[in-house]
Amino acid sequence: PLKITLISQHRKNLKPSAVKKQNSTAMSFIFGGFNPNKLKPNLKMAVHRLQISASKKTNAIKNQKREIAKLLEEKPPKEEKARIRAEALIREDNMVEALEIIELQCELLHERMRLLETSKECPGDLLSTVKTLIWASARIDNPELLEVKKQLVYKYGKKFGEEAMANAPAVVNERVVHKLSIQPPTAFLVRAYMVEIASTYNVDYNPPEIQDTTTPMAAPSGFSVPVAPGSDFGHVYAEPEVIIQGGGGGLPPQQLPPGWTYTDDGLLSRNDGNADQPTPPPSAMQPQNPLPPMAAAANPPPPYGGNDLPGQVAKTASAPANTPPPGPEPDVFVPPAPTVPPSSQGGGGEGKEGDVEGDGEGDDR
């Protein structure tokens, strides 16, 4: 009770303006309104974080410049990969520039905090600064800057914050908007960065001039990628259809025999006066013997194919010339019919009996 009495007496001795300020501060803590005691330290911490981020990115840019110089120094140069790295370097460079501008604006608001506290509307000379910080808070990884945006929206209203996020009247800093844009850099700017990097690290690099200064860099086509880079056997693919064209260099054409050349379709042809009909190479016109000459003479082919049995080949060789080659052996043996010599009637009977006996023996067999 004594503590409460002392607080009440202290409040009676304060001026009405001081009491109103204390009430507003207490309401901001409870209901989340504008609180200058949270805005001022967050502005200071945002400045320190912006300085650290800019320093890290500056050191990363130095390493990226060395990597790009190494890519351009290789034989053949990896120009397409160097272009992509140069585009990333330009984006980091733009980010550093935007961070330094935002750092200046945070310091300005920190010094004019009393003006922000006393004014109900945003002062005209601080309108661009306040809206730039609100707009950039969603595009920079800075937690303190998000708290600054929240306090400024509490101060000037939700509609003010929506206009700043949409850059409704174009009052946001133009350089910050350009440097934090998601649009890729132009091909002209990428080439200029690569030329400066090559000149700094004494690399021989002379790309063709680019006249269009508004078109972004084209997608890579792969001309700087060598053939068979893993095995380093690119010389076996050195034909007209795979010879690399462009800044990446190419492989020397394959050496052909005299009188032979490649057509536009990549086919081999002989220069014999008839260029319309491509001629196959000499290796394709000559039949290849799978066995060497001595092995072929020592192993002559069988007369009727390799699948015939030796017994079948012997039977075929002893057959008359007008007799067709015998067919496959039957599964059931059929004996030949017996020959009956001419004789008398009795002998004919014996022949008949022999015939019958022969048929019986054949049946028994």
mmCIF file of N, CA and C in Angstrom, residues 201-327:
data_model
loop_
_atom_site.group_PDB
_atom_site.id
_atom_site.type_symbol
_atom_site.label_atom_id
_atom_site.label_comp_id
_atom_site.label_asym_id
_atom_site.label_seq_id
_atom_site.Cartn_x
_atom_site.Cartn_y
_atom_site.Cartn_z
ATOM 1 N N TYR A 201 43.206 -9.581 -63.476
ATOM 2 C CA TYR A 201 44.016 -10.770 -63.201
ATOM 3 C C TYR A 201 44.879 -11.181 -64.395
ATOM 4 N N ASN A 202 45.040 -10.267 -65.388
ATOM 5 C CA ASN A 202 45.932 -10.492 -66.535
ATOM 6 C C ASN A 202 45.567 -11.765 -67.297
ATOM 7 N N VAL A 203 44.307 -11.895 -67.631
ATOM 8 C CA VAL A 203 43.809 -13.029 -68.410
ATOM 9 C C VAL A 203 43.484 -12.532 -69.817
ATOM 10 N N ASP A 204 43.924 -13.280 -70.824
ATOM 11 C CA ASP A 204 43.665 -12.919 -72.218
ATOM 12 C C ASP A 204 42.226 -13.296 -72.565
ATOM 13 N N TYR A 205 41.358 -12.313 -72.597
ATOM 14 C CA TYR A 205 39.935 -12.553 -72.874
ATOM 15 C C TYR A 205 39.403 -11.372 -73.667
ATOM 16 N N ASN A 206 39.001 -11.623 -74.903
ATOM 17 C CA ASN A 206 38.482 -10.573 -75.788
ATOM 18 C C ASN A 206 37.168 -11.048 -76.402
ATOM 19 N N PRO A 207 36.038 -10.895 -75.704
ATOM 20 C CA PRO A 207 34.752 -11.343 -76.253
ATOM 21 C C PRO A 207 34.243 -10.361 -77.301
ATOM 22 N N PRO A 208 33.313 -10.793 -78.136
ATOM 23 C CA PRO A 208 32.760 -9.871 -79.141
ATOM 24 C C PRO A 208 31.943 -8.771 -78.482
ATOM 25 N N GLU A 209 31.842 -7.656 -79.187
ATOM 26 C CA GLU A 209 31.086 -6.519 -78.677
ATOM 27 C C GLU A 209 29.589 -6.819 -78.667
ATOM 28 N N ILE A 210 28.880 -6.228 -77.710
ATOM 29 C CA ILE A 210 27.422 -6.364 -77.587
ATOM 30 C C ILE A 210 26.802 -4.985 -77.782
ATOM 31 N N GLN A 211 25.950 -4.872 -78.776
ATOM 32 C CA GLN A 211 25.340 -3.585 -79.082
ATOM 33 C C GLN A 211 24.084 -3.321 -78.246
ATOM 34 N N ASP A 212 23.299 -4.357 -77.998
ATOM 35 C CA ASP A 212 22.064 -4.195 -77.237
ATOM 36 C C ASP A 212 22.400 -4.098 -75.750
ATOM 37 N N THR A 213 22.014 -3.008 -75.122
ATOM 38 C CA THR A 213 22.326 -2.782 -73.708
ATOM 39 C C THR A 213 21.144 -3.049 -72.785
ATOM 40 N N THR A 214 20.055 -3.594 -73.302
ATOM 41 C CA THR A 214 18.863 -3.822 -72.472
ATOM 42 C C THR A 214 18.484 -5.290 -72.356
ATOM 43 N N THR A 215 18.990 -6.145 -73.218
ATOM 44 C CA THR A 215 18.609 -7.559 -73.214
ATOM 45 C C THR A 215 19.422 -8.317 -72.175
ATOM 46 N N PRO A 216 18.774 -9.159 -71.368
ATOM 47 C CA PRO A 216 19.546 -9.959 -70.409
ATOM 48 C C PRO A 216 20.370 -11.038 -71.096
ATOM 49 N N MET A 217 21.232 -11.675 -70.357
ATOM 50 C CA MET A 217 22.112 -12.702 -70.895
ATOM 51 C C MET A 217 21.300 -13.913 -71.355
ATOM 52 N N ALA A 218 21.654 -14.456 -72.514
ATOM 53 C CA ALA A 218 20.941 -15.620 -73.055
ATOM 54 C C ALA A 218 21.278 -16.864 -72.257
ATOM 55 N N ALA A 219 20.388 -17.856 -72.363
ATOM 56 C CA ALA A 219 20.612 -19.123 -71.663
ATOM 57 C C ALA A 219 21.821 -19.841 -72.264
ATOM 58 N N PRO A 220 22.581 -20.579 -71.473
ATOM 59 C CA PRO A 220 23.771 -21.261 -72.011
ATOM 60 C C PRO A 220 23.389 -22.352 -72.991
ATOM 61 N N SER A 221 24.145 -22.449 -74.096
ATOM 62 C CA SER A 221 23.922 -23.480 -75.112
ATOM 63 C C SER A 221 24.890 -24.642 -74.979
ATOM 64 N N GLY A 222 25.944 -24.492 -74.187
ATOM 65 C CA GLY A 222 26.910 -25.572 -73.990
ATOM 66 C C GLY A 222 28.087 -25.540 -74.933
ATOM 67 N N PHE A 223 28.328 -24.413 -75.642
ATOM 68 C CA PHE A 223 29.435 -24.396 -76.598
ATOM 69 C C PHE A 223 30.793 -24.439 -75.895
ATOM 70 N N SER A 224 30.860 -24.010 -74.649
ATOM 71 C CA SER A 224 32.142 -24.010 -73.944
ATOM 72 C C SER A 224 32.413 -25.313 -73.201
ATOM 73 N N VAL A 225 31.495 -26.273 -73.290
ATOM 74 C CA VAL A 225 31.698 -27.553 -72.607
ATOM 75 C C VAL A 225 32.454 -28.486 -73.555
ATOM 76 N N PRO A 226 33.611 -28.987 -73.202
ATOM 77 C CA PRO A 226 34.359 -29.868 -74.111
ATOM 78 C C PRO A 226 33.680 -31.221 -74.268
ATOM 79 N N VAL A 227 34.026 -31.914 -75.347
ATOM 80 C CA VAL A 227 33.481 -33.238 -75.612
ATOM 81 C C VAL A 227 34.192 -34.263 -74.730
ATOM 82 N N ALA A 228 33.401 -35.139 -74.102
ATOM 83 C CA ALA A 228 33.930 -36.192 -73.218
ATOM 84 C C ALA A 228 34.895 -35.612 -72.193
ATOM 85 N N PRO A 229 34.425 -34.675 -71.335
ATOM 86 C CA PRO A 229 35.367 -34.075 -70.370
ATOM 87 C C PRO A 229 35.796 -35.034 -69.274
ATOM 88 N N GLY A 230 34.995 -36.048 -68.976
ATOM 89 C CA GLY A 230 35.358 -36.963 -67.908
ATOM 90 C C GLY A 230 36.520 -37.866 -68.263
ATOM 91 N N SER A 231 36.486 -38.462 -69.454
ATOM 92 C CA SER A 231 37.549 -39.374 -69.880
ATOM 93 C C SER A 231 38.669 -38.684 -70.639
ATOM 94 N N ASP A 232 38.441 -37.428 -71.068
ATOM 95 C CA ASP A 232 39.423 -36.694 -71.857
ATOM 96 C C ASP A 232 39.712 -37.399 -73.183
ATOM 97 N N PHE A 233 38.686 -38.067 -73.743
ATOM 98 C CA PHE A 233 38.805 -38.735 -75.034
ATOM 99 C C PHE A 233 38.016 -37.974 -76.096
ATOM 100 N N GLY A 234 38.027 -36.687 -76.044
ATOM 101 C CA GLY A 234 37.252 -35.907 -77.001
ATOM 102 C C GLY A 234 37.728 -36.050 -78.421
ATOM 103 N N HIS A 235 38.993 -36.465 -78.631
ATOM 104 C CA HIS A 235 39.503 -36.578 -79.996
ATOM 105 C C HIS A 235 38.813 -37.687 -80.781
ATOM 106 N N VAL A 236 38.212 -38.683 -80.103
ATOM 107 C CA VAL A 236 37.537 -39.751 -80.850
ATOM 108 C C VAL A 236 36.203 -39.279 -81.411
ATOM 109 N N TYR A 237 35.695 -38.132 -80.933
ATOM 110 C CA TYR A 237 34.440 -37.582 -81.457
ATOM 111 C C TYR A 237 34.691 -36.431 -82.431
ATOM 112 N N ALA A 238 35.918 -36.254 -82.858
ATOM 113 C CA ALA A 238 36.268 -35.074 -83.647
ATOM 114 C C ALA A 238 35.757 -35.217 -85.069
ATOM 115 N N GLU A 239 34.452 -35.074 -85.261
ATOM 116 C CA GLU A 239 33.801 -35.088 -86.559
ATOM 117 C C GLU A 239 33.113 -33.752 -86.757
ATOM 118 N N PRO A 240 32.745 -33.403 -87.988
ATOM 119 C CA PRO A 240 32.175 -32.062 -88.218
ATOM 120 C C PRO A 240 30.944 -31.780 -87.383
ATOM 121 N N GLU A 241 30.117 -32.812 -87.094
ATOM 122 C CA GLU A 241 28.887 -32.519 -86.358
ATOM 123 C C GLU A 241 29.112 -32.266 -84.885
ATOM 124 N N VAL A 242 30.303 -32.579 -84.347
ATOM 125 C CA VAL A 242 30.567 -32.351 -82.934
ATOM 126 C C VAL A 242 31.718 -31.389 -82.703
ATOM 127 N N ILE A 243 32.299 -30.813 -83.761
ATOM 128 C CA ILE A 243 33.358 -29.828 -83.563
ATOM 129 C C ILE A 243 32.750 -28.600 -82.902
ATOM 130 N N ILE A 244 33.343 -28.110 -81.822
ATOM 131 C CA ILE A 244 32.774 -27.028 -81.042
ATOM 132 C C ILE A 244 33.021 -25.713 -81.762
ATOM 133 N N GLN A 245 31.980 -24.889 -81.833
ATOM 134 C CA GLN A 245 32.088 -23.581 -82.447
ATOM 135 C C GLN A 245 31.936 -22.520 -81.368
ATOM 136 N N GLY A 246 32.513 -21.355 -81.576
ATOM 137 C CA GLY A 246 32.332 -20.260 -80.629
ATOM 138 C C GLY A 246 33.598 -19.999 -79.841
ATOM 139 N N GLY A 247 33.412 -19.241 -78.732
ATOM 140 C CA GLY A 247 34.540 -18.823 -77.918
ATOM 141 C C GLY A 247 35.225 -19.946 -77.204
ATOM 142 N N GLY A 248 34.564 -21.110 -77.044
ATOM 143 C CA GLY A 248 35.175 -22.195 -76.297
ATOM 144 C C GLY A 248 36.246 -22.944 -77.052
ATOM 145 N N GLY A 249 36.445 -22.641 -78.380
ATOM 146 C CA GLY A 249 37.443 -23.388 -79.135
ATOM 147 C C GLY A 249 36.892 -24.702 -79.614
ATOM 148 N N GLY A 250 37.623 -25.411 -80.451
ATOM 149 C CA GLY A 250 37.159 -26.682 -80.984
ATOM 150 C C GLY A 250 38.276 -27.693 -81.037
ATOM 151 N N LEU A 251 37.923 -28.890 -81.412
ATOM 152 C CA LEU A 251 38.886 -29.981 -81.535
ATOM 153 C C LEU A 251 39.349 -30.083 -82.981
ATOM 154 N N PRO A 252 40.577 -30.491 -83.268
ATOM 155 C CA PRO A 252 41.044 -30.617 -84.649
ATOM 156 C C PRO A 252 40.305 -31.729 -85.362
ATOM 157 N N PRO A 253 40.003 -31.583 -86.668
ATOM 158 C CA PRO A 253 39.270 -32.626 -87.395
ATOM 159 C C PRO A 253 40.093 -33.899 -87.486
ATOM 160 N N GLN A 254 39.381 -35.026 -87.620
ATOM 161 C CA GLN A 254 40.035 -36.330 -87.699
ATOM 162 C C GLN A 254 40.770 -36.471 -89.029
ATOM 163 N N GLN A 255 41.991 -37.051 -88.999
ATOM 164 C CA GLN A 255 42.783 -37.251 -90.206
ATOM 165 C C GLN A 255 42.188 -38.407 -91.008
ATOM 166 N N LEU A 256 41.861 -38.170 -92.289
ATOM 167 C CA LEU A 256 41.255 -39.172 -93.165
ATOM 168 C C LEU A 256 42.267 -39.574 -94.233
ATOM 169 N N PRO A 257 42.097 -40.776 -94.842
ATOM 170 C CA PRO A 257 42.975 -41.192 -95.949
ATOM 171 C C PRO A 257 42.837 -40.249 -97.127
ATOM 172 N N PRO A 258 43.836 -40.209 -98.013
ATOM 173 C CA PRO A 258 43.760 -39.325 -99.198
ATOM 174 C C PRO A 258 42.558 -39.691 -100.059
ATOM 175 N N GLY A 259 41.861 -38.686 -100.534
ATOM 176 C CA GLY A 259 40.704 -38.894 -101.392
ATOM 177 C C GLY A 259 39.390 -39.013 -100.659
ATOM 178 N N TRP A 260 39.397 -39.013 -99.341
ATOM 179 C CA TRP A 260 38.175 -39.150 -98.562
ATOM 180 C C TRP A 260 37.900 -37.851 -97.815
ATOM 181 N N THR A 261 36.624 -37.574 -97.646
ATOM 182 C CA THR A 261 36.214 -36.359 -96.956
ATOM 183 C C THR A 261 34.841 -36.585 -96.320
ATOM 184 N N TYR A 262 34.422 -35.625 -95.500
ATOM 185 C CA TYR A 262 33.112 -35.654 -94.867
ATOM 186 C C TYR A 262 32.147 -34.781 -95.650
ATOM 187 N N THR A 263 30.903 -35.262 -95.831
ATOM 188 C CA THR A 263 29.850 -34.462 -96.438
ATOM 189 C C THR A 263 29.219 -33.571 -95.391
ATOM 190 N N ASP A 264 28.239 -32.722 -95.836
ATOM 191 C CA ASP A 264 27.535 -31.843 -94.898
ATOM 192 C C ASP A 264 26.719 -32.628 -93.891
ATOM 193 N N ASP A 265 26.317 -33.841 -94.224
ATOM 194 C CA ASP A 265 25.536 -34.677 -93.305
ATOM 195 C C ASP A 265 26.411 -35.485 -92.367
ATOM 196 N N GLY A 266 27.723 -35.340 -92.456
ATOM 197 C CA GLY A 266 28.609 -36.093 -91.583
ATOM 198 C C GLY A 266 28.949 -37.479 -92.097
ATOM 199 N N LEU A 267 28.718 -37.767 -93.433
ATOM 200 C CA LEU A 267 29.005 -39.077 -94.006
ATOM 201 C C LEU A 267 30.343 -39.044 -94.732
ATOM 202 N N LEU A 268 30.997 -40.204 -94.785
ATOM 203 C CA LEU A 268 32.253 -40.325 -95.515
ATOM 204 C C LEU A 268 31.973 -40.477 -97.000
ATOM 205 N N SER A 269 32.720 -39.788 -97.842
ATOM 206 C CA SER A 269 32.554 -39.909 -99.297
ATOM 207 C C SER A 269 33.920 -39.743 -99.948
ATOM 208 N N ARG A 270 34.041 -40.357 -101.162
ATOM 209 C CA ARG A 270 35.297 -40.290 -101.922
ATOM 210 C C ARG A 270 35.171 -39.188 -102.974
ATOM 211 N N ASN A 271 36.206 -38.419 -103.144
ATOM 212 C CA ASN A 271 36.227 -37.353 -104.141
ATOM 213 C C ASN A 271 36.607 -37.936 -105.502
ATOM 214 N N ASP A 272 35.652 -38.696 -106.129
ATOM 215 C CA ASP A 272 35.913 -39.328 -107.429
ATOM 216 C C ASP A 272 35.100 -38.693 -108.539
ATOM 217 N N GLY A 273 34.652 -37.456 -108.323
ATOM 218 C CA GLY A 273 33.874 -36.787 -109.352
ATOM 219 C C GLY A 273 32.391 -36.996 -109.221
ATOM 220 N N ASN A 274 31.925 -37.902 -108.405
ATOM 221 C CA ASN A 274 30.489 -38.146 -108.210
ATOM 222 C C ASN A 274 30.180 -37.846 -106.742
ATOM 223 N N ALA A 275 30.053 -36.557 -106.420
ATOM 224 C CA ALA A 275 29.870 -36.144 -105.026
ATOM 225 C C ALA A 275 28.465 -36.359 -104.536
ATOM 226 N N ASP A 276 27.505 -36.610 -105.492
ATOM 227 C CA ASP A 276 26.116 -36.774 -105.056
ATOM 228 C C ASP A 276 25.903 -38.082 -104.345
ATOM 229 N N GLN A 277 26.653 -39.117 -104.717
ATOM 230 C CA GLN A 277 26.462 -40.436 -104.127
ATOM 231 C C GLN A 277 27.591 -40.695 -103.139
ATOM 232 N N PRO A 278 27.341 -40.572 -101.836
ATOM 233 C CA PRO A 278 28.423 -40.856 -100.880
ATOM 234 C C PRO A 278 28.840 -42.310 -100.910
ATOM 235 N N THR A 279 30.153 -42.536 -100.939
ATOM 236 C CA THR A 279 30.716 -43.869 -101.010
ATOM 237 C C THR A 279 31.127 -44.308 -99.630
ATOM 238 N N PRO A 280 30.838 -45.540 -99.282
ATOM 239 C CA PRO A 280 31.260 -45.993 -97.956
ATOM 240 C C PRO A 280 32.765 -46.038 -97.855
ATOM 241 N N PRO A 281 33.334 -46.008 -96.661
ATOM 242 C CA PRO A 281 34.805 -46.064 -96.510
ATOM 243 C C PRO A 281 35.366 -47.391 -96.970
ATOM 244 N N PRO A 282 36.686 -47.467 -97.225
ATOM 245 C CA PRO A 282 37.282 -48.725 -97.730
ATOM 246 C C PRO A 282 37.042 -49.885 -96.796
ATOM 247 N N SER A 283 37.038 -49.642 -95.508
ATOM 248 C CA SER A 283 36.834 -50.744 -94.567
ATOM 249 C C SER A 283 35.446 -51.335 -94.675
ATOM 250 N N ALA A 284 34.471 -50.495 -95.130
ATOM 251 C CA ALA A 284 33.108 -51.009 -95.256
ATOM 252 C C ALA A 284 32.907 -51.796 -96.538
ATOM 253 N N MET A 285 33.726 -51.508 -97.639
ATOM 254 C CA MET A 285 33.531 -52.209 -98.909
ATOM 255 C C MET A 285 34.203 -53.578 -98.917
ATOM 256 N N GLN A 286 35.217 -53.811 -98.127
ATOM 257 C CA GLN A 286 35.916 -55.080 -98.138
ATOM 258 C C GLN A 286 35.366 -55.973 -97.043
ATOM 259 N N PRO A 287 34.924 -57.206 -97.388
ATOM 260 C CA PRO A 287 34.427 -58.109 -96.335
ATOM 261 C C PRO A 287 35.576 -58.524 -95.434
ATOM 262 N N GLN A 288 35.299 -58.574 -94.189
ATOM 263 C CA GLN A 288 36.302 -58.937 -93.214
ATOM 264 C C GLN A 288 36.204 -60.424 -92.895
ATOM 265 N N ASN A 289 37.365 -61.151 -92.936
ATOM 266 C CA ASN A 289 37.416 -62.567 -92.590
ATOM 267 C C ASN A 289 37.657 -62.680 -91.090
ATOM 268 N N PRO A 290 36.762 -63.326 -90.354
ATOM 269 C CA PRO A 290 36.967 -63.385 -88.904
ATOM 270 C C PRO A 290 38.185 -64.200 -88.506
ATOM 271 N N LEU A 291 38.706 -65.108 -89.420
ATOM 272 C CA LEU A 291 39.873 -65.924 -89.102
ATOM 273 C C LEU A 291 41.066 -65.428 -89.900
ATOM 274 N N PRO A 292 42.281 -65.547 -89.380
ATOM 275 C CA PRO A 292 43.468 -65.185 -90.173
ATOM 276 C C PRO A 292 43.630 -66.130 -91.350
ATOM 277 N N PRO A 293 44.468 -65.797 -92.377
ATOM 278 C CA PRO A 293 44.584 -66.633 -93.593
ATOM 279 C C PRO A 293 45.017 -68.062 -93.295
ATOM 280 N N MET A 294 45.991 -68.285 -92.439
ATOM 281 C CA MET A 294 46.463 -69.636 -92.165
ATOM 282 C C MET A 294 45.407 -70.443 -91.424
ATOM 283 N N ALA A 295 44.709 -69.803 -90.486
ATOM 284 C CA ALA A 295 43.669 -70.529 -89.756
ATOM 285 C C ALA A 295 42.524 -70.899 -90.679
ATOM 286 N N ALA A 296 42.189 -70.016 -91.644
ATOM 287 C CA ALA A 296 41.110 -70.334 -92.570
ATOM 288 C C ALA A 296 41.492 -71.500 -93.472
ATOM 289 N N ALA A 297 42.782 -71.604 -93.913
ATOM 290 C CA ALA A 297 43.199 -72.720 -94.762
ATOM 291 C C ALA A 297 43.273 -74.019 -93.980
ATOM 292 N N ALA A 298 43.664 -73.944 -92.708
ATOM 293 C CA ALA A 298 43.777 -75.167 -91.907
ATOM 294 C C ALA A 298 42.425 -75.714 -91.492
ATOM 295 N N ASN A 299 41.400 -74.886 -91.482
ATOM 296 C CA ASN A 299 40.047 -75.301 -91.069
ATOM 297 C C ASN A 299 39.070 -75.022 -92.203
ATOM 298 N N PRO A 300 39.059 -75.864 -93.289
ATOM 299 C CA PRO A 300 38.115 -75.600 -94.396
ATOM 300 C C PRO A 300 36.694 -75.866 -93.925
ATOM 301 N N PRO A 301 35.731 -75.185 -94.489
ATOM 302 C CA PRO A 301 34.333 -75.384 -94.079
ATOM 303 C C PRO A 301 33.828 -76.749 -94.505
ATOM 304 N N PRO A 302 32.940 -77.371 -93.752
ATOM 305 C CA PRO A 302 32.372 -78.675 -94.127
ATOM 306 C C PRO A 302 31.541 -78.556 -95.388
ATOM 307 N N PRO A 303 31.339 -79.717 -96.129
ATOM 308 C CA PRO A 303 30.633 -79.622 -97.419
ATOM 309 C C PRO A 303 29.185 -79.191 -97.288
ATOM 310 N N TYR A 304 28.489 -79.604 -96.219
ATOM 311 C CA TYR A 304 27.043 -79.298 -96.141
ATOM 312 C C TYR A 304 26.718 -78.549 -94.857
ATOM 313 N N GLY A 305 27.644 -77.861 -94.287
ATOM 314 C CA GLY A 305 27.341 -77.075 -93.094
ATOM 315 C C GLY A 305 27.940 -77.714 -91.870
ATOM 316 N N GLY A 306 28.126 -76.934 -90.831
ATOM 317 C CA GLY A 306 28.765 -77.402 -89.619
ATOM 318 C C GLY A 306 27.889 -78.271 -88.761
ATOM 319 N N ASN A 307 26.601 -78.347 -89.023
ATOM 320 C CA ASN A 307 25.695 -79.120 -88.185
ATOM 321 C C ASN A 307 25.540 -80.574 -88.627
ATOM 322 N N ASP A 308 26.107 -80.988 -89.815
ATOM 323 C CA ASP A 308 25.973 -82.361 -90.301
ATOM 324 C C ASP A 308 26.901 -83.282 -89.520
ATOM 325 N N LEU A 309 26.420 -84.500 -89.301
ATOM 326 C CA LEU A 309 27.214 -85.512 -88.605
ATOM 327 C C LEU A 309 28.206 -86.163 -89.562
ATOM 328 N N PRO A 310 29.345 -86.695 -89.054
ATOM 329 C CA PRO A 310 30.328 -87.327 -89.972
ATOM 330 C C PRO A 310 29.745 -88.496 -90.760
ATOM 331 N N GLY A 311 28.860 -89.306 -90.164
ATOM 332 C CA GLY A 311 28.254 -90.412 -90.890
ATOM 333 C C GLY A 311 27.412 -89.946 -92.052
ATOM 334 N N GLN A 312 26.697 -88.844 -91.847
ATOM 335 C CA GLN A 312 25.857 -88.309 -92.926
ATOM 336 C C GLN A 312 26.713 -87.788 -94.068
ATOM 337 N N VAL A 313 27.845 -87.132 -93.728
ATOM 338 C CA VAL A 313 28.709 -86.618 -94.793
ATOM 339 C C VAL A 313 29.297 -87.764 -95.601
ATOM 340 N N ALA A 314 29.682 -88.882 -94.944
ATOM 341 C CA ALA A 314 30.253 -90.021 -95.672
ATOM 342 C C ALA A 314 29.225 -90.653 -96.589
ATOM 343 N N LYS A 315 27.995 -90.800 -96.122
ATOM 344 C CA LYS A 315 26.959 -91.393 -96.974
ATOM 345 C C LYS A 315 26.694 -90.537 -98.179
ATOM 346 N N THR A 316 26.698 -89.224 -97.955
ATOM 347 C CA THR A 316 26.402 -88.327 -99.079
ATOM 348 C C THR A 316 27.516 -88.370 -100.109
ATOM 349 N N ALA A 317 28.767 -88.509 -99.641
ATOM 350 C CA ALA A 317 29.883 -88.541 -100.587
ATOM 351 C C ALA A 317 29.865 -89.794 -101.452
ATOM 352 N N SER A 318 29.368 -90.943 -100.953
ATOM 353 C CA SER A 318 29.337 -92.191 -101.720
ATOM 354 C C SER A 318 28.104 -92.328 -102.583
ATOM 355 N N ALA A 319 27.162 -91.422 -102.487
ATOM 356 C CA ALA A 319 25.932 -91.506 -103.283
ATOM 357 C C ALA A 319 26.213 -91.109 -104.713
ATOM 358 N N PRO A 320 25.423 -91.625 -105.702
ATOM 359 C CA PRO A 320 25.619 -91.231 -107.107
ATOM 360 C C PRO A 320 25.411 -89.745 -107.286
ATOM 361 N N ALA A 321 25.918 -89.248 -108.431
ATOM 362 C CA ALA A 321 25.838 -87.809 -108.693
ATOM 363 C C ALA A 321 24.421 -87.368 -108.913
ATOM 364 N N ASN A 322 23.547 -88.270 -109.529
ATOM 365 C CA ASN A 322 22.168 -87.856 -109.815
ATOM 366 C C ASN A 322 21.234 -88.090 -108.639
ATOM 367 N N THR A 323 21.750 -88.583 -107.539
ATOM 368 C CA THR A 323 20.900 -88.826 -106.380
ATOM 369 C C THR A 323 20.851 -87.572 -105.523
ATOM 370 N N PRO A 324 19.684 -87.108 -105.136
ATOM 371 C CA PRO A 324 19.599 -85.879 -104.301
ATOM 372 C C PRO A 324 20.187 -86.151 -102.933
ATOM 373 N N PRO A 325 20.604 -85.151 -102.262
ATOM 374 C CA PRO A 325 21.178 -85.321 -100.909
ATOM 375 C C PRO A 325 20.165 -85.963 -99.988
ATOM 376 N N PRO A 326 20.619 -86.896 -99.160
ATOM 377 C CA PRO A 326 19.656 -87.579 -98.277
ATOM 378 C C PRO A 326 19.074 -86.614 -97.260
ATOM 379 N N GLY A 327 17.860 -86.906 -96.881
ATOM 380 C CA GLY A 327 17.195 -86.096 -95.871
ATOM 381 C C GLY A 327 17.595 -86.527 -94.480
#
